[in-house]
Amino acid sequence: MIDIAQIVATAGAIAGAGAAGYKYVYCPTRRWFQNLNRAIAELRPNCGGSMKDILNQLAHRVEIQCARIVAMREASTIATFECDLSGKSTFHNRALCELFGLSNEEMCHNGWLEAVDPAHRERVYDEWYSAVEKHLPYEAEYTIVNVRNGKHINATAYARPMKSSNGQIIGYFGTVIPKPEAGGLVRT
């Protein structure tokens, strides 16, 4: 069954992680969730059919919202990632994979650390898992060494906990933003 709370938490974290490095980003999921009570009222019996019809309509709306979020993440030029509750990465969009020079599968769990400059790797690892353990937002500057082409890129990573509707942390969502100087490239 689709977990609406996780979808809403992901969308909220997308807006929060993006806000750390950018101005507020419009999030259609937030608007959709705010209107959820109205939508449920519209679907109540005598206004929309049987309970099965109501559940089918809600499932359809959630399916559309999930497809919208996936499309936004994949079309985005902002490098984004998602991690489970333990801090192990589970999803990386195309922009992040290109930035690190690794496939989504290679990036999973702690594979992304392979692309962090060895001079920063231990610090980044320790700071990341400290933030996860304490359920805190994460922000770190480090150098990425693209595994495919060897380019060094200064970047800042931001991550925020994703919370369910009852406030329980269910994972993390983050962005990696190359520094603006010369497109973030410092040497090849």
CSV table of C-alpha atoms in Angstrom, one decimal:
chain,number,residue,atom,x,y,z
A,1,MET,CA,0.0,0.0,0.0
A,2,ILE,CA,1.2,3.5,-0.8
A,3,ASP,CA,2.2,5.5,2.3
A,4,ILE,CA,0.8,9.0,1.9
A,5,ALA,CA,2.8,10.2,4.9
A,6,GLN,CA,6.1,9.3,3.2
A,7,ILE,CA,5.1,11.0,0.0
A,8,VAL,CA,4.2,14.2,1.9
A,9,ALA,CA,7.4,13.9,4.0
A,10,THR,CA,9.5,13.6,0.8
A,11,ALA,CA,7.9,16.6,-0.7
A,12,GLY,CA,8.4,18.6,2.5
A,13,ALA,CA,12.0,17.6,2.7
A,14,ILE,CA,12.5,18.5,-1.0
A,15,ALA,CA,11.3,22.0,-0.2
A,16,GLY,CA,13.4,22.2,3.0
A,17,ALA,CA,16.6,20.9,1.5
A,18,GLY,CA,16.2,23.1,-1.5
A,19,ALA,CA,15.6,26.1,0.7
A,20,ALA,CA,18.9,25.6,2.4
A,21,GLY,CA,20.7,26.6,-0.8
A,22,TYR,CA,18.0,28.5,-2.7
A,23,LYS,CA,15.0,30.7,-2.3
A,24,TYR,CA,11.7,28.9,-1.5
A,25,VAL,CA,10.8,26.3,-4.1
A,26,TYR,CA,7.1,25.9,-4.9
A,27,CYS,CA,6.0,22.4,-3.9
A,28,PRO,CA,2.8,21.2,-5.4
A,29,THR,CA,2.6,18.3,-2.9
A,30,ARG,CA,2.3,20.7,0.0
A,31,ARG,CA,-0.6,22.4,-1.7
A,32,TRP,CA,-2.1,19.0,-2.5
A,33,PHE,CA,-1.8,17.8,1.1
A,34,GLN,CA,-3.3,21.0,2.5
A,35,ASN,CA,-6.3,20.3,0.3
A,36,LEU,CA,-6.5,16.6,1.3
A,37,ASN,CA,-9.2,17.1,3.9
A,38,ARG,CA,-11.3,18.9,1.2
A,39,ALA,CA,-10.6,16.1,-1.2
A,40,ILE,CA,-11.6,13.5,1.3
A,41,ALA,CA,-14.9,15.4,2.0
A,42,GLU,CA,-15.6,15.5,-1.8
A,43,LEU,CA,-15.1,11.7,-1.9
A,44,ARG,CA,-17.4,10.8,1.1
A,45,PRO,CA,-20.3,8.5,0.4
A,46,ASN,CA,-23.3,10.3,-1.1
A,47,CYS,CA,-20.8,12.6,-2.8
A,48,GLY,CA,-18.6,10.1,-4.7
A,49,GLY,CA,-19.8,6.6,-4.4
A,50,SER,CA,-18.8,3.5,-2.3
A,51,MET,CA,-15.8,3.2,-0.1
A,52,LYS,CA,-14.1,1.2,-2.8
A,53,ASP,CA,-14.6,4.2,-5.2
A,54,ILE,CA,-13.3,6.5,-2.6
A,55,LEU,CA,-10.2,4.4,-2.1
A,56,ASN,CA,-9.6,4.0,-5.8
A,57,GLN,CA,-9.9,7.7,-6.3
A,58,LEU,CA,-7.5,8.5,-3.5
A,59,ALA,CA,-5.0,5.8,-4.8
A,60,HIS,CA,-5.2,7.4,-8.3
A,61,ARG,CA,-4.5,10.8,-6.8
A,62,VAL,CA,-1.5,9.4,-4.9
A,63,GLU,CA,-0.3,7.6,-8.0
A,64,ILE,CA,-0.4,10.9,-9.9
A,65,GLN,CA,1.4,12.7,-7.1
A,66,CYS,CA,4.1,10.0,-7.0
A,67,ALA,CA,4.7,10.2,-10.7
A,68,ARG,CA,4.9,14.0,-10.5
A,69,ILE,CA,7.6,13.8,-7.7
A,70,VAL,CA,9.6,11.2,-9.6
A,71,ALA,CA,9.4,13.3,-12.8
A,72,MET,CA,10.5,16.4,-10.9
A,73,ARG,CA,13.4,14.7,-9.3
A,74,GLU,CA,14.6,13.2,-12.6
A,75,ALA,CA,14.1,16.4,-14.6
A,76,SER,CA,15.8,18.5,-12.0
A,77,THR,CA,19.3,19.9,-12.7
A,78,ILE,CA,19.7,20.1,-8.9
A,79,ALA,CA,21.6,17.0,-7.7
A,80,THR,CA,19.3,15.3,-5.1
A,81,PHE,CA,19.5,12.1,-3.0
A,82,GLU,CA,17.3,10.2,-0.6
A,83,CYS,CA,18.5,8.1,2.4
A,84,ASP,CA,16.8,5.6,4.7
A,85,LEU,CA,16.5,6.1,8.4
A,86,SER,CA,20.0,4.7,9.0
A,87,GLY,CA,21.5,7.3,6.6
A,88,LYS,CA,22.3,4.8,3.8
A,89,SER,CA,21.5,6.3,0.5
A,90,THR,CA,18.8,4.7,-1.5
A,91,PHE,CA,18.0,7.1,-4.4
A,92,HIS,CA,20.1,9.6,-6.5
A,93,ASN,CA,18.8,11.5,-9.4
A,94,ARG,CA,20.5,11.8,-12.8
A,95,ALA,CA,22.1,15.1,-11.9
A,96,LEU,CA,23.8,13.7,-8.8
A,97,CYS,CA,25.0,10.6,-10.6
A,98,GLU,CA,26.6,12.8,-13.3
A,99,LEU,CA,28.2,15.1,-10.7
A,100,PHE,CA,29.8,12.1,-8.9
A,101,GLY,CA,30.5,10.1,-12.1
A,102,LEU,CA,28.7,7.0,-10.6
A,103,SER,CA,25.5,5.1,-11.5
A,104,ASN,CA,22.6,5.1,-9.0
A,105,GLU,CA,23.5,1.5,-8.1
A,106,GLU,CA,27.1,2.5,-7.4
A,107,MET,CA,26.0,5.4,-5.3
A,108,CYS,CA,23.8,3.3,-3.0
A,109,HIS,CA,24.5,2.8,0.6
A,110,ASN,CA,27.9,4.4,1.1
A,111,GLY,CA,29.2,4.1,-2.5
A,112,TRP,CA,29.0,7.8,-3.0
A,113,LEU,CA,31.9,8.2,-0.6
A,114,GLU,CA,34.2,6.8,-3.3
A,115,ALA,CA,33.7,10.2,-5.2
A,116,VAL,CA,34.5,12.3,-2.1
A,117,ASP,CA,38.1,13.6,-2.1
A,118,PRO,CA,40.1,11.3,0.2
A,119,ALA,CA,41.2,14.4,2.2
A,120,HIS,CA,37.6,15.0,3.1
A,121,ARG,CA,36.2,11.5,3.1
A,122,GLU,CA,36.5,10.6,6.8
A,123,ARG,CA,35.2,14.0,8.0
A,124,VAL,CA,32.2,13.9,5.6
A,125,TYR,CA,31.4,10.3,6.7
A,126,ASP,CA,31.7,11.2,10.5
A,127,GLU,CA,29.6,14.4,10.1
A,128,TRP,CA,26.9,12.7,8.1
A,129,TYR,CA,26.4,9.8,10.5
A,130,SER,CA,26.6,12.1,13.5
A,131,ALA,CA,23.7,14.2,12.0
A,132,VAL,CA,21.7,11.1,11.2
A,133,GLU,CA,22.2,9.7,14.7
A,134,LYS,CA,21.1,13.0,16.3
A,135,HIS,CA,18.3,13.5,13.7
A,136,LEU,CA,19.7,16.9,12.7
A,137,PRO,CA,19.8,18.7,9.4
A,138,TYR,CA,23.2,18.2,7.6
A,139,GLU,CA,25.3,20.7,5.8
A,140,ALA,CA,28.9,20.1,4.7
A,141,GLU,CA,31.4,21.5,2.2
A,142,TYR,CA,33.7,19.1,0.5
A,143,THR,CA,35.4,18.3,-2.8
A,144,ILE,CA,34.0,15.7,-5.2
A,145,VAL,CA,36.4,13.8,-7.5
A,146,ASN,CA,34.2,12.7,-10.4
A,147,VAL,CA,35.0,9.0,-10.8
A,148,ARG,CA,34.6,9.0,-14.6
A,149,ASN,CA,36.5,12.1,-15.6
A,150,GLY,CA,38.7,12.9,-12.6
A,151,LYS,CA,37.4,16.5,-12.3
A,152,HIS,CA,37.5,18.0,-8.8
A,153,ILE,CA,34.4,19.9,-7.8
A,154,ASN,CA,33.9,22.0,-4.7
A,155,ALA,CA,30.3,21.5,-3.4
A,156,THR,CA,28.0,21.9,-0.5
A,157,ALA,CA,25.7,19.1,0.6
A,158,TYR,CA,22.4,19.8,2.4
A,159,ALA,CA,20.1,17.2,3.9
A,160,ARG,CA,17.0,17.3,6.0
A,161,PRO,CA,15.1,14.6,7.8
A,162,MET,CA,11.8,13.5,6.2
A,163,LYS,CA,9.1,13.3,8.7
A,164,SER,CA,5.8,11.5,8.7
A,165,SER,CA,2.6,13.3,9.5
A,166,ASN,CA,3.0,12.3,13.2
A,167,GLY,CA,6.6,13.7,13.3
A,168,GLN,CA,8.5,10.5,13.1
A,169,ILE,CA,11.7,10.6,11.0
A,170,ILE,CA,11.4,8.2,8.1
A,171,GLY,CA,14.5,9.1,6.1
A,172,TYR,CA,16.5,12.0,4.7
A,173,PHE,CA,16.4,14.0,1.6
A,174,GLY,CA,19.2,16.2,0.4
A,175,THR,CA,20.9,18.2,-2.4
A,176,VAL,CA,24.5,18.6,-3.5
A,177,ILE,CA,25.2,22.1,-4.9
A,178,PRO,CA,28.5,22.7,-6.8
A,179,LYS,CA,30.2,26.0,-5.8
A,180,PRO,CA,29.6,28.8,-8.3
A,181,GLU,CA,33.3,29.6,-8.9
A,182,ALA,CA,34.0,28.4,-12.4
A,183,GLY,CA,31.0,26.0,-12.3
A,184,GLY,CA,32.5,24.4,-9.1
A,185,LEU,CA,35.5,23.1,-11.0
A,186,VAL,CA,38.8,23.6,-9.2
A,187,ARG,CA,41.2,21.4,-11.2
A,188,THR,CA,41.2,18.4,-13.5
